[in-house]
Amino acid sequence: MKKKISLFLMIFFSVLSFAQKTVSGKITDEDGVAIPSASVTVEEPGKDAILAYGITNAKGEYKVTFTSAESNVDLKVKAFNQRPLTKQITNSDQTMSFKMEGEATEIKEVKLKTKMVTARGDTISYDLKAFDSKSDRTLADVLKKMPGIEVNTDGTILYQGNAINKFYVNGKDLMEGGYGTINNSLPKDAVQKVEVLENHQPVKILQDKVPSDQAAINIKLKNSVTMTGRGEVGVGGSPLLWNVKLTPMFFGQKSQWVVNYKSNNVGEQVENEGNILSFGNRFEGKRINASQNDWLNVENASTPNLPVKRYLMNSVHYISANYLTNIDKKKEWELKANANYTNNAVERESYSEQQFFATTDTPASTVFQNIHNNFYTDKAKGELIFTKNAKKGFFKNTTSFSQYWNADRGIVDRTVNSTANLTRHGEEAVESPTTSFQNSLSTIIPWKEKMVNVMSYINYQTDKQTLDVSPASYLAIPGFLPTSTDFVTQNLRLKTFEANHSVNIGFSAKGWTFTPEVGFNFKSTDLVSSLSNIITNPFTGPNATPASQYSNDLSYTTATPYGSLGVNYKNDSWSLYASLPVNSNNIKAEDPLRLVSKEVNKVTFEPIVFAQYTFASFWKASVNANINNNFGEINSAYSGFLMTSPNGINAMYANNPIPQNNNKTAGTRIEYRNPLNNLFFNINYRYSDAKRNLISNPRIVAGYTVMEYKEQDNHLLNNGYNLEVGKYFPKFKTNASVSYSNNTAKSDAFLNNDSYTNKNNSQSVGVKFNNTYFSWMSIDYNASFSRTKQTSTGQVISNAARKGFTHNLGLFLYPIENHTIGFNWDQVNTNAANEKYNNGFYDLSYQFTWAKKKIDFEVKWLNIANKRVFETYDINTSNISYTRIQLRPSQVMFTVKFNFK
């Protein structure tokens, strides 16, 4: 492993040490007047390939950095109404100034031709019209076709493989990271261009002081004041189906707003559009996607590796509103308010057969299980944000409140075939209300030549959960005997309070910024639980375990005062960042009734280092490393029995120490993006070593699990690399990309008291392209080939491999103006051992566009083959499983689609 890291680092530093040279100077006309916007390119003699380029500023100054193995290079200067100039120069650092001769340009014919991708400084601009097709309607449709940009299935936008940190519309951040609503509903006709802001530092007072390695996206609309949006209304049959989407939007110079209502029962997942997908900069404070602590669960039916629309049996209503306005004349202060509400009901069903391997302690067994679920979600969230983001100061306060009223149901039929046949029927129910409140404050105040930053974050959350299983006889967990009552109940309540406060002072000089910081982090969690109507004696003699062993009353606190030094440096080529914190960790867990009294007091050094080098105009190379210590949470400290699921009861030994996990991570990245030839490329390598003092030891008997932990040092090693190459071919109007990833994980493990070493290697190859070359046809295609190999050695021996292939084809034909015929094909194939399953799905659509009104009328037939189940086969460390999952049937929808203005 060390050899792999050394080889990669040698390649990285050899790139950095390659002869990089800089030529700079000034361009003037014959009278000595500066010429702005002149292009300066460096090329190798005799080759039609640009090594690097630059544009003169308003003073006629330029600076170009390049890398070449040639002894001489050609420097070419071009400007409007000036005679082009070419000069061969030596491959060395130098200053070259030029006077250009005037030359009137006779324009015989004027053709306006917009470049598809252009670059100016750290801004890459994409012309939207260069990448769209006749079938595209929204920004999301076009965005995923642009070279260097990806859109994940959850809506996250990636640039060069990394998530963006901001999403702006006309320079304003209305959505505060929850940009899925705009991306999915902004009509493409309203957009002029998409700008990628590389190395984007969103806090203006920190620009040129604290560098960033992340990019942002700015959507530049055609008009500075725009009223727009997207709407759809659809109905279908067998049974009654509906799909409603209404998203009006307004973008002005002083205010912006988006209102969004979406409802359907056709399998479209819309409730996650309000999720935060980009979290900005740490100096903006802390923001989270509030979520429940899901400790108690019904048994869940499986979900397939398919697009959600193929299997989601839903009935959802989602409404949200986002509003932004400037509240001062200078337009420095912004008020943002957003709120959303979700009401969702999901039905799910699956059948499985699991063959559990024999171990030294347990015989082989087979479990047949049919699960039918109903999941009910009621969730409301509100957020209020005050922001001042100016060159002379920064202030941001975010207050958010979330409330959940969720409920889950499960009906399970389980047959265990081991030494005897056991058949059980169980009905399961979870009620889980949650209340969550957060407030985050961050302000940066200039103080003479320094900057003072104060940050404060407070979070309070309560979770109340109840799991009922009926009848009690359904439970057959080893060592546990239900009483004769009709049901078993697990009650749980969590109260969590978290507070993080810090202050730092920034000193800047000659590109360097030093930021000493002191802070205090505190978190307290109280767990109260009780398990009723069950008796157990899994560990000792013939007497029943005391009733206290069925309950918990645990208090878990973490107090961490710390001191840290931040070091930042930025110039034209280098961006350096280091955080050097020293933490005093004080963790305490107490439950007197169960004799739990644990604590850890430990000082840790947890540095984070990042360096990025930009060279030859198109290249970036970076390295990063960090050390992190984690001391577990309350879920690793309770010792009373807790039924987290009807098929598993967990408890930790009271004398187990608090977990201490030390994680070391290092990585490197090389990136190339050339807007001149529309080529984007990146490769990443990452290595991590996690050292832990506790190791899990699940005991599986007849498909049921009792979780235990052993005190033993163990390691989890991960290393992997991935690369992606994307290019747009203007001549063929095709955007294509190829990606490859290879990841290996090696860990120590236990199963039923047997120790072993587990190794997993996963590889995948992805291919994507879209083509709009023909006026009568467009194609979108992506495919993925994957291979996973698992090897276990020691007391548990297994050797399994799994192959998979997925692809999606979208074909659109335009036989007549305003008429579109669409064909969609999803294919998912799995291959494990000698079992092969091929799952294909086909859709057909016809759309007529009323061009004058910009209204689309669409008829779509989904799942033409009426495939009702998805089948898959897999081999794991402990079992072989066959799974059959219920899917949505064939359905026909009629939809009217339109824009708001």
PDB file of C-alpha atoms in Angstrom, residues 111-333:
ATOM      1  CA  LYS A 111     -21.841  36.202 -38.580  1.00  0.00           C
ATOM      2  CA  LEU A 112     -22.676  36.106 -34.913  1.00  0.00           C
ATOM      3  CA  LYS A 113     -21.345  32.868 -33.465  1.00  0.00           C
ATOM      4  CA  THR A 114     -21.275  32.316 -29.719  1.00  0.00           C
ATOM      5  CA  LYS A 115     -18.536  30.140 -28.283  1.00  0.00           C
ATOM      6  CA  MET A 116     -19.897  27.084 -26.490  1.00  0.00           C
ATOM      7  CA  VAL A 117     -17.454  27.247 -23.569  1.00  0.00           C
ATOM      8  CA  THR A 118     -15.369  30.301 -22.692  1.00  0.00           C
ATOM      9  CA  ALA A 119     -13.042  31.113 -19.820  1.00  0.00           C
ATOM     10  CA  ARG A 120     -12.056  34.361 -18.147  1.00  0.00           C
ATOM     11  CA  GLY A 121      -9.989  34.007 -15.022  1.00  0.00           C
ATOM     12  CA  ASP A 122     -11.672  31.549 -12.671  1.00  0.00           C
ATOM     13  CA  THR A 123     -15.016  31.729 -14.515  1.00  0.00           C
ATOM     14  CA  ILE A 124     -15.994  29.066 -17.070  1.00  0.00           C
ATOM     15  CA  SER A 125     -19.093  30.047 -19.085  1.00  0.00           C
ATOM     16  CA  TYR A 126     -21.338  27.615 -20.976  1.00  0.00           C
ATOM     17  CA  ASP A 127     -23.689  28.798 -23.707  1.00  0.00           C
ATOM     18  CA  LEU A 128     -26.912  26.944 -22.966  1.00  0.00           C
ATOM     19  CA  LYS A 129     -28.120  26.808 -26.578  1.00  0.00           C
ATOM     20  CA  ALA A 130     -25.000  24.892 -27.611  1.00  0.00           C
ATOM     21  CA  PHE A 131     -25.983  21.889 -25.503  1.00  0.00           C
ATOM     22  CA  ASP A 132     -29.771  21.660 -25.478  1.00  0.00           C
ATOM     23  CA  SER A 133     -31.986  19.504 -27.661  1.00  0.00           C
ATOM     24  CA  LYS A 134     -35.570  19.855 -28.839  1.00  0.00           C
ATOM     25  CA  SER A 135     -36.804  17.542 -26.073  1.00  0.00           C
ATOM     26  CA  ASP A 136     -35.214  19.565 -23.223  1.00  0.00           C
ATOM     27  CA  ARG A 137     -37.432  21.854 -21.197  1.00  0.00           C
ATOM     28  CA  THR A 138     -35.677  22.708 -17.923  1.00  0.00           C
ATOM     29  CA  LEU A 139     -32.220  23.722 -16.728  1.00  0.00           C
ATOM     30  CA  ALA A 140     -31.612  20.221 -15.309  1.00  0.00           C
ATOM     31  CA  ASP A 141     -32.252  18.677 -18.745  1.00  0.00           C
ATOM     32  CA  VAL A 142     -29.412  20.698 -20.259  1.00  0.00           C
ATOM     33  CA  LEU A 143     -27.015  20.950 -17.324  1.00  0.00           C
ATOM     34  CA  LYS A 144     -26.193  17.248 -17.257  1.00  0.00           C
ATOM     35  CA  LYS A 145     -25.069  17.437 -20.900  1.00  0.00           C
ATOM     36  CA  MET A 146     -22.318  20.014 -20.322  1.00  0.00           C
ATOM     37  CA  PRO A 147     -18.714  18.793 -20.256  1.00  0.00           C
ATOM     38  CA  GLY A 148     -17.196  18.743 -16.769  1.00  0.00           C
ATOM     39  CA  ILE A 149     -20.626  18.879 -15.061  1.00  0.00           C
ATOM     40  CA  GLU A 150     -22.632  15.988 -13.604  1.00  0.00           C
ATOM     41  CA  VAL A 151     -26.002  15.819 -11.875  1.00  0.00           C
ATOM     42  CA  ASN A 152     -26.426  12.983  -9.356  1.00  0.00           C
ATOM     43  CA  THR A 153     -29.697  11.137  -8.869  1.00  0.00           C
ATOM     44  CA  ASP A 154     -30.271  13.078  -5.613  1.00  0.00           C
ATOM     45  CA  GLY A 155     -29.928  16.367  -7.536  1.00  0.00           C
ATOM     46  CA  THR A 156     -26.404  17.248  -6.356  1.00  0.00           C
ATOM     47  CA  ILE A 157     -24.421  19.089  -9.034  1.00  0.00           C
ATOM     48  CA  LEU A 158     -20.787  18.076  -9.461  1.00  0.00           C
ATOM     49  CA  TYR A 159     -18.061  19.986 -11.280  1.00  0.00           C
ATOM     50  CA  GLN A 160     -14.988  17.932 -12.146  1.00  0.00           C
ATOM     51  CA  GLY A 161     -16.244  15.229  -9.775  1.00  0.00           C
ATOM     52  CA  ASN A 162     -16.686  17.494  -6.726  1.00  0.00           C
ATOM     53  CA  ALA A 163     -19.902  18.951  -5.318  1.00  0.00           C
ATOM     54  CA  ILE A 164     -20.417  22.694  -5.820  1.00  0.00           C
ATOM     55  CA  ASN A 165     -20.523  24.932  -2.734  1.00  0.00           C
ATOM     56  CA  LYS A 166     -23.019  27.546  -4.012  1.00  0.00           C
ATOM     57  CA  PHE A 167     -25.834  27.855  -6.539  1.00  0.00           C
ATOM     58  CA  TYR A 168     -26.643  31.413  -7.603  1.00  0.00           C
ATOM     59  CA  VAL A 169     -29.276  32.893  -9.909  1.00  0.00           C
ATOM     60  CA  ASN A 170     -28.171  36.292 -11.240  1.00  0.00           C
ATOM     61  CA  GLY A 171     -25.572  36.363  -8.472  1.00  0.00           C
ATOM     62  CA  LYS A 172     -28.018  35.784  -5.589  1.00  0.00           C
ATOM     63  CA  ASP A 173     -28.208  32.699  -3.380  1.00  0.00           C
ATOM     64  CA  LEU A 174     -31.959  32.370  -2.886  1.00  0.00           C
ATOM     65  CA  MET A 175     -32.080  28.642  -2.125  1.00  0.00           C
ATOM     66  CA  GLU A 176     -29.174  28.433   0.385  1.00  0.00           C
ATOM     67  CA  GLY A 177     -28.075  25.034  -0.886  1.00  0.00           C
ATOM     68  CA  GLY A 178     -31.543  23.574  -1.580  1.00  0.00           C
ATOM     69  CA  TYR A 179     -31.261  24.294  -5.289  1.00  0.00           C
ATOM     70  CA  GLY A 180     -33.062  21.164  -6.562  1.00  0.00           C
ATOM     71  CA  THR A 181     -36.345  23.052  -6.962  1.00  0.00           C
ATOM     72  CA  ILE A 182     -34.865  25.657  -9.320  1.00  0.00           C
ATOM     73  CA  ASN A 183     -32.726  23.178 -11.222  1.00  0.00           C
ATOM     74  CA  ASN A 184     -35.721  20.929 -11.924  1.00  0.00           C
ATOM     75  CA  SER A 185     -38.237  23.680 -12.755  1.00  0.00           C
ATOM     76  CA  LEU A 186     -36.406  26.666 -14.285  1.00  0.00           C
ATOM     77  CA  PRO A 187     -37.293  26.769 -18.024  1.00  0.00           C
ATOM     78  CA  LYS A 188     -34.232  26.587 -20.227  1.00  0.00           C
ATOM     79  CA  ASP A 189     -35.598  29.421 -22.384  1.00  0.00           C
ATOM     80  CA  ALA A 190     -35.101  31.857 -19.481  1.00  0.00           C
ATOM     81  CA  VAL A 191     -31.370  31.084 -19.165  1.00  0.00           C
ATOM     82  CA  GLN A 192     -28.661  32.907 -21.087  1.00  0.00           C
ATOM     83  CA  LYS A 193     -25.641  30.987 -19.813  1.00  0.00           C
ATOM     84  CA  VAL A 194     -24.302  28.845 -16.991  1.00  0.00           C
ATOM     85  CA  GLU A 195     -21.187  30.109 -15.216  1.00  0.00           C
ATOM     86  CA  VAL A 196     -18.873  27.893 -13.169  1.00  0.00           C
ATOM     87  CA  LEU A 197     -16.956  29.958 -10.605  1.00  0.00           C
ATOM     88  CA  GLU A 198     -13.835  27.951  -9.850  1.00  0.00           C
ATOM     89  CA  ASN A 199     -12.038  28.197  -6.468  1.00  0.00           C
ATOM     90  CA  HIS A 200     -15.046  30.099  -5.197  1.00  0.00           C
ATOM     91  CA  GLN A 201     -14.861  31.788  -1.797  1.00  0.00           C
ATOM     92  CA  PRO A 202     -18.464  32.875  -1.048  1.00  0.00           C
ATOM     93  CA  VAL A 203     -17.537  35.174   1.876  1.00  0.00           C
ATOM     94  CA  LYS A 204     -16.435  38.407   0.170  1.00  0.00           C
ATOM     95  CA  ILE A 205     -14.263  39.715   3.008  1.00  0.00           C
ATOM     96  CA  LEU A 206     -12.211  36.479   2.824  1.00  0.00           C
ATOM     97  CA  GLN A 207     -11.665  36.548  -0.940  1.00  0.00           C
ATOM     98  CA  ASP A 208      -7.907  36.652  -1.752  1.00  0.00           C
ATOM     99  CA  LYS A 209      -7.266  35.738   1.905  1.00  0.00           C
ATOM    100  CA  VAL A 210      -8.784  32.307   2.535  1.00  0.00           C
ATOM    101  CA  PRO A 211      -8.716  30.115  -0.600  1.00  0.00           C
ATOM    102  CA  SER A 212     -11.313  27.536  -1.600  1.00  0.00           C
ATOM    103  CA  ASP A 213     -10.944  24.424  -3.735  1.00  0.00           C
ATOM    104  CA  GLN A 214     -14.679  24.187  -4.515  1.00  0.00           C
ATOM    105  CA  ALA A 215     -16.604  25.622  -7.432  1.00  0.00           C
ATOM    106  CA  ALA A 216     -19.939  27.428  -7.526  1.00  0.00           C
ATOM    107  CA  ILE A 217     -22.546  27.755 -10.277  1.00  0.00           C
ATOM    108  CA  ASN A 218     -24.214  31.007 -11.302  1.00  0.00           C
ATOM    109  CA  ILE A 219     -27.247  30.878 -13.577  1.00  0.00           C
ATOM    110  CA  LYS A 220     -27.326  34.038 -15.647  1.00  0.00           C
ATOM    111  CA  LEU A 221     -30.809  34.765 -16.939  1.00  0.00           C
ATOM    112  CA  LYS A 222     -31.583  36.604 -20.166  1.00  0.00           C
ATOM    113  CA  ASN A 223     -33.350  39.404 -18.287  1.00  0.00           C
ATOM    114  CA  SER A 224     -32.400  41.112 -15.032  1.00  0.00           C
ATOM    115  CA  VAL A 225     -36.074  40.961 -14.012  1.00  0.00           C
ATOM    116  CA  THR A 226     -37.662  37.607 -14.850  1.00  0.00           C
ATOM    117  CA  MET A 227     -41.039  36.098 -14.062  1.00  0.00           C
ATOM    118  CA  THR A 228     -40.966  32.456 -15.082  1.00  0.00           C
ATOM    119  CA  GLY A 229     -41.473  28.913 -13.831  1.00  0.00           C
ATOM    120  CA  ARG A 230     -42.759  25.555 -14.929  1.00  0.00           C
ATOM    121  CA  GLY A 231     -46.038  23.685 -14.542  1.00  0.00           C
ATOM    122  CA  GLU A 232     -47.362  20.209 -15.303  1.00  0.00           C
ATOM    123  CA  VAL A 233     -50.756  18.601 -14.784  1.00  0.00           C
ATOM    124  CA  GLY A 234     -51.155  14.923 -15.571  1.00  0.00           C
ATOM    125  CA  VAL A 235     -53.786  12.196 -15.123  1.00  0.00           C
ATOM    126  CA  GLY A 236     -53.745   8.471 -15.801  1.00  0.00           C
ATOM    127  CA  GLY A 237     -55.551   5.221 -15.218  1.00  0.00           C
ATOM    128  CA  SER A 238     -55.358   1.766 -13.641  1.00  0.00           C
ATOM    129  CA  PRO A 239     -55.988   2.900 -10.930  1.00  0.00           C
ATOM    130  CA  LEU A 240     -56.564   6.675 -10.908  1.00  0.00           C
ATOM    131  CA  LEU A 241     -53.182   8.405 -11.253  1.00  0.00           C
ATOM    132  CA  TRP A 242     -52.210  12.058 -10.922  1.00  0.00           C
ATOM    133  CA  ASN A 243     -49.080  14.187 -11.246  1.00  0.00           C
ATOM    134  CA  VAL A 244     -49.189  17.928 -10.501  1.00  0.00           C
ATOM    135  CA  LYS A 245     -46.188  20.310 -10.578  1.00  0.00           C
ATOM    136  CA  LEU A 246     -46.624  24.061 -10.179  1.00  0.00           C
ATOM    137  CA  THR A 247     -43.461  26.126  -9.648  1.00  0.00           C
ATOM    138  CA  PRO A 248     -43.746  29.864 -10.399  1.00  0.00           C
ATOM    139  CA  MET A 249     -40.557  31.920  -9.883  1.00  0.00           C
ATOM    140  CA  PHE A 250     -39.535  35.561  -9.812  1.00  0.00           C
ATOM    141  CA  PHE A 251     -35.983  36.915 -10.063  1.00  0.00           C
ATOM    142  CA  GLY A 252     -35.545  40.655  -9.645  1.00  0.00           C
ATOM    143  CA  GLN A 253     -32.686  42.974  -8.737  1.00  0.00           C
ATOM    144  CA  LYS A 254     -33.897  43.479  -5.182  1.00  0.00           C
ATOM    145  CA  SER A 255     -35.945  40.366  -4.469  1.00  0.00           C
ATOM    146  CA  GLN A 256     -36.394  36.784  -5.618  1.00  0.00           C
ATOM    147  CA  TRP A 257     -38.956  34.126  -4.774  1.00  0.00           C
ATOM    148  CA  VAL A 258     -39.933  30.572  -5.694  1.00  0.00           C
ATOM    149  CA  VAL A 259     -43.182  28.825  -4.768  1.00  0.00           C
ATOM    150  CA  ASN A 260     -43.377  25.095  -5.365  1.00  0.00           C
ATOM    151  CA  TYR A 261     -46.258  22.600  -5.114  1.00  0.00           C
ATOM    152  CA  LYS A 262     -45.847  19.022  -6.293  1.00  0.00           C
ATOM    153  CA  SER A 263     -48.137  16.065  -5.796  1.00  0.00           C
ATOM    154  CA  ASN A 264     -48.288  12.640  -7.446  1.00  0.00           C
ATOM    155  CA  ASN A 265     -48.942   8.944  -7.005  1.00  0.00           C
ATOM    156  CA  VAL A 266     -46.954   7.866 -10.076  1.00  0.00           C
ATOM    157  CA  GLY A 267     -43.668   7.034  -8.320  1.00  0.00           C
ATOM    158  CA  GLU A 268     -41.918  10.391  -8.680  1.00  0.00           C
ATOM    159  CA  GLN A 269     -39.882  11.362  -5.621  1.00  0.00           C
ATOM    160  CA  VAL A 270     -40.329  15.115  -5.068  1.00  0.00           C
ATOM    161  CA  GLU A 271     -40.205  15.411  -1.267  1.00  0.00           C
ATOM    162  CA  ASN A 272     -36.401  15.697  -1.204  1.00  0.00           C
ATOM    163  CA  GLU A 273     -36.223  18.845  -3.350  1.00  0.00           C
ATOM    164  CA  GLY A 274     -35.858  20.960  -0.215  1.00  0.00           C
ATOM    165  CA  ASN A 275     -32.768  19.077   0.994  1.00  0.00           C
ATOM    166  CA  ILE A 276     -29.587  21.100   1.402  1.00  0.00           C
ATOM    167  CA  LEU A 277     -27.204  19.928  -1.338  1.00  0.00           C
ATOM    168  CA  SER A 278     -24.408  22.484  -0.869  1.00  0.00           C
ATOM    169  CA  PHE A 279     -23.271  23.810   2.495  1.00  0.00           C
ATOM    170  CA  GLY A 280     -21.190  26.839   1.525  1.00  0.00           C
ATOM    171  CA  ASN A 281     -18.193  27.806   3.649  1.00  0.00           C
ATOM    172  CA  ARG A 282     -17.492  27.062   7.334  1.00  0.00           C
ATOM    173  CA  PHE A 283     -17.256  30.824   7.982  1.00  0.00           C
ATOM    174  CA  GLU A 284     -20.945  31.079   7.066  1.00  0.00           C
ATOM    175  CA  GLY A 285     -21.836  29.007  10.120  1.00  0.00           C
ATOM    176  CA  LYS A 286     -23.251  25.514  10.403  1.00  0.00           C
ATOM    177  CA  ARG A 287     -26.290  24.241   8.495  1.00  0.00           C
ATOM    178  CA  ILE A 288     -27.620  20.689   8.503  1.00  0.00           C
ATOM    179  CA  ASN A 289     -30.364  18.636   6.943  1.00  0.00           C
ATOM    180  CA  ALA A 290     -32.378  18.028  10.104  1.00  0.00           C
ATOM    181  CA  SER A 291     -33.282  14.358  10.465  1.00  0.00           C
ATOM    182  CA  GLN A 292     -34.710  11.940  12.970  1.00  0.00           C
ATOM    183  CA  ASN A 293     -32.593   9.638  15.103  1.00  0.00           C
ATOM    184  CA  ASP A 294     -34.084   6.435  13.702  1.00  0.00           C
ATOM    185  CA  TRP A 295     -33.226   3.977  16.487  1.00  0.00           C
ATOM    186  CA  LEU A 296     -36.381   1.868  16.242  1.00  0.00           C
ATOM    187  CA  ASN A 297     -37.527   0.385  12.940  1.00  0.00           C
ATOM    188  CA  VAL A 298     -39.974  -2.091  11.523  1.00  0.00           C
ATOM    189  CA  GLU A 299     -38.516  -4.716   9.226  1.00  0.00           C
ATOM    190  CA  ASN A 300     -38.152  -3.100   5.822  1.00  0.00           C
ATOM    191  CA  ALA A 301     -38.920  -4.535   2.432  1.00  0.00           C
ATOM    192  CA  SER A 302     -35.999  -4.372   0.013  1.00  0.00           C
ATOM    193  CA  THR A 303     -35.630  -1.726  -2.692  1.00  0.00           C
ATOM    194  CA  PRO A 304     -34.117  -2.474  -6.110  1.00  0.00           C
ATOM    195  CA  ASN A 305     -31.217  -0.813  -7.902  1.00  0.00           C
ATOM    196  CA  LEU A 306     -33.586   0.917 -10.303  1.00  0.00           C
ATOM    197  CA  PRO A 307     -34.780   4.448 -10.997  1.00  0.00           C
ATOM    198  CA  VAL A 308     -37.208   5.302  -8.183  1.00  0.00           C
ATOM    199  CA  LYS A 309     -40.115   5.748 -10.595  1.00  0.00           C
ATOM    200  CA  ARG A 310     -40.031   1.978 -11.302  1.00  0.00           C
ATOM    201  CA  TYR A 311     -40.878   0.810  -7.785  1.00  0.00           C
ATOM    202  CA  LEU A 312     -42.065   3.710  -5.613  1.00  0.00           C
ATOM    203  CA  MET A 313     -45.735   3.199  -4.627  1.00  0.00           C
ATOM    204  CA  ASN A 314     -46.417   6.663  -3.256  1.00  0.00           C
ATOM    205  CA  SER A 315     -48.982   9.338  -2.593  1.00  0.00           C
ATOM    206  CA  VAL A 316     -47.097  12.554  -1.894  1.00  0.00           C
ATOM    207  CA  HIS A 317     -47.893  16.230  -1.398  1.00  0.00           C
ATOM    208  CA  TYR A 318     -44.963  18.635  -1.109  1.00  0.00           C
ATOM    209  CA  ILE A 319     -45.212  22.415  -0.860  1.00  0.00           C
ATOM    210  CA  SER A 320     -42.403  24.924  -0.348  1.00  0.00           C
ATOM    211  CA  ALA A 321     -41.771  28.655  -0.551  1.00  0.00           C
ATOM    212  CA  ASN A 322     -38.468  30.558  -0.700  1.00  0.00           C
ATOM    213  CA  TYR A 323     -38.150  34.334  -0.479  1.00  0.00           C
ATOM    214  CA  LEU A 324     -35.151  36.715  -0.627  1.00  0.00           C
ATOM    215  CA  THR A 325     -35.123  40.503  -0.361  1.00  0.00           C
ATOM    216  CA  ASN A 326     -32.575  43.251   0.229  1.00  0.00           C
ATOM    217  CA  ILE A 327     -33.473  45.263   3.335  1.00  0.00           C
ATOM    218  CA  ASP A 328     -31.092  48.228   2.890  1.00  0.00           C
ATOM    219  CA  LYS A 329     -30.356  50.754   0.147  1.00  0.00           C
ATOM    220  CA  LYS A 330     -26.794  49.486  -0.451  1.00  0.00           C
ATOM    221  CA  LYS A 331     -28.171  45.968  -1.072  1.00  0.00           C
ATOM    222  CA  GLU A 332     -25.692  44.488   1.390  1.00  0.00           C
ATOM    223  CA  TRP A 333     -28.256  43.043   3.821  1.00  0.00           C
TER     224      TRP A 333
END
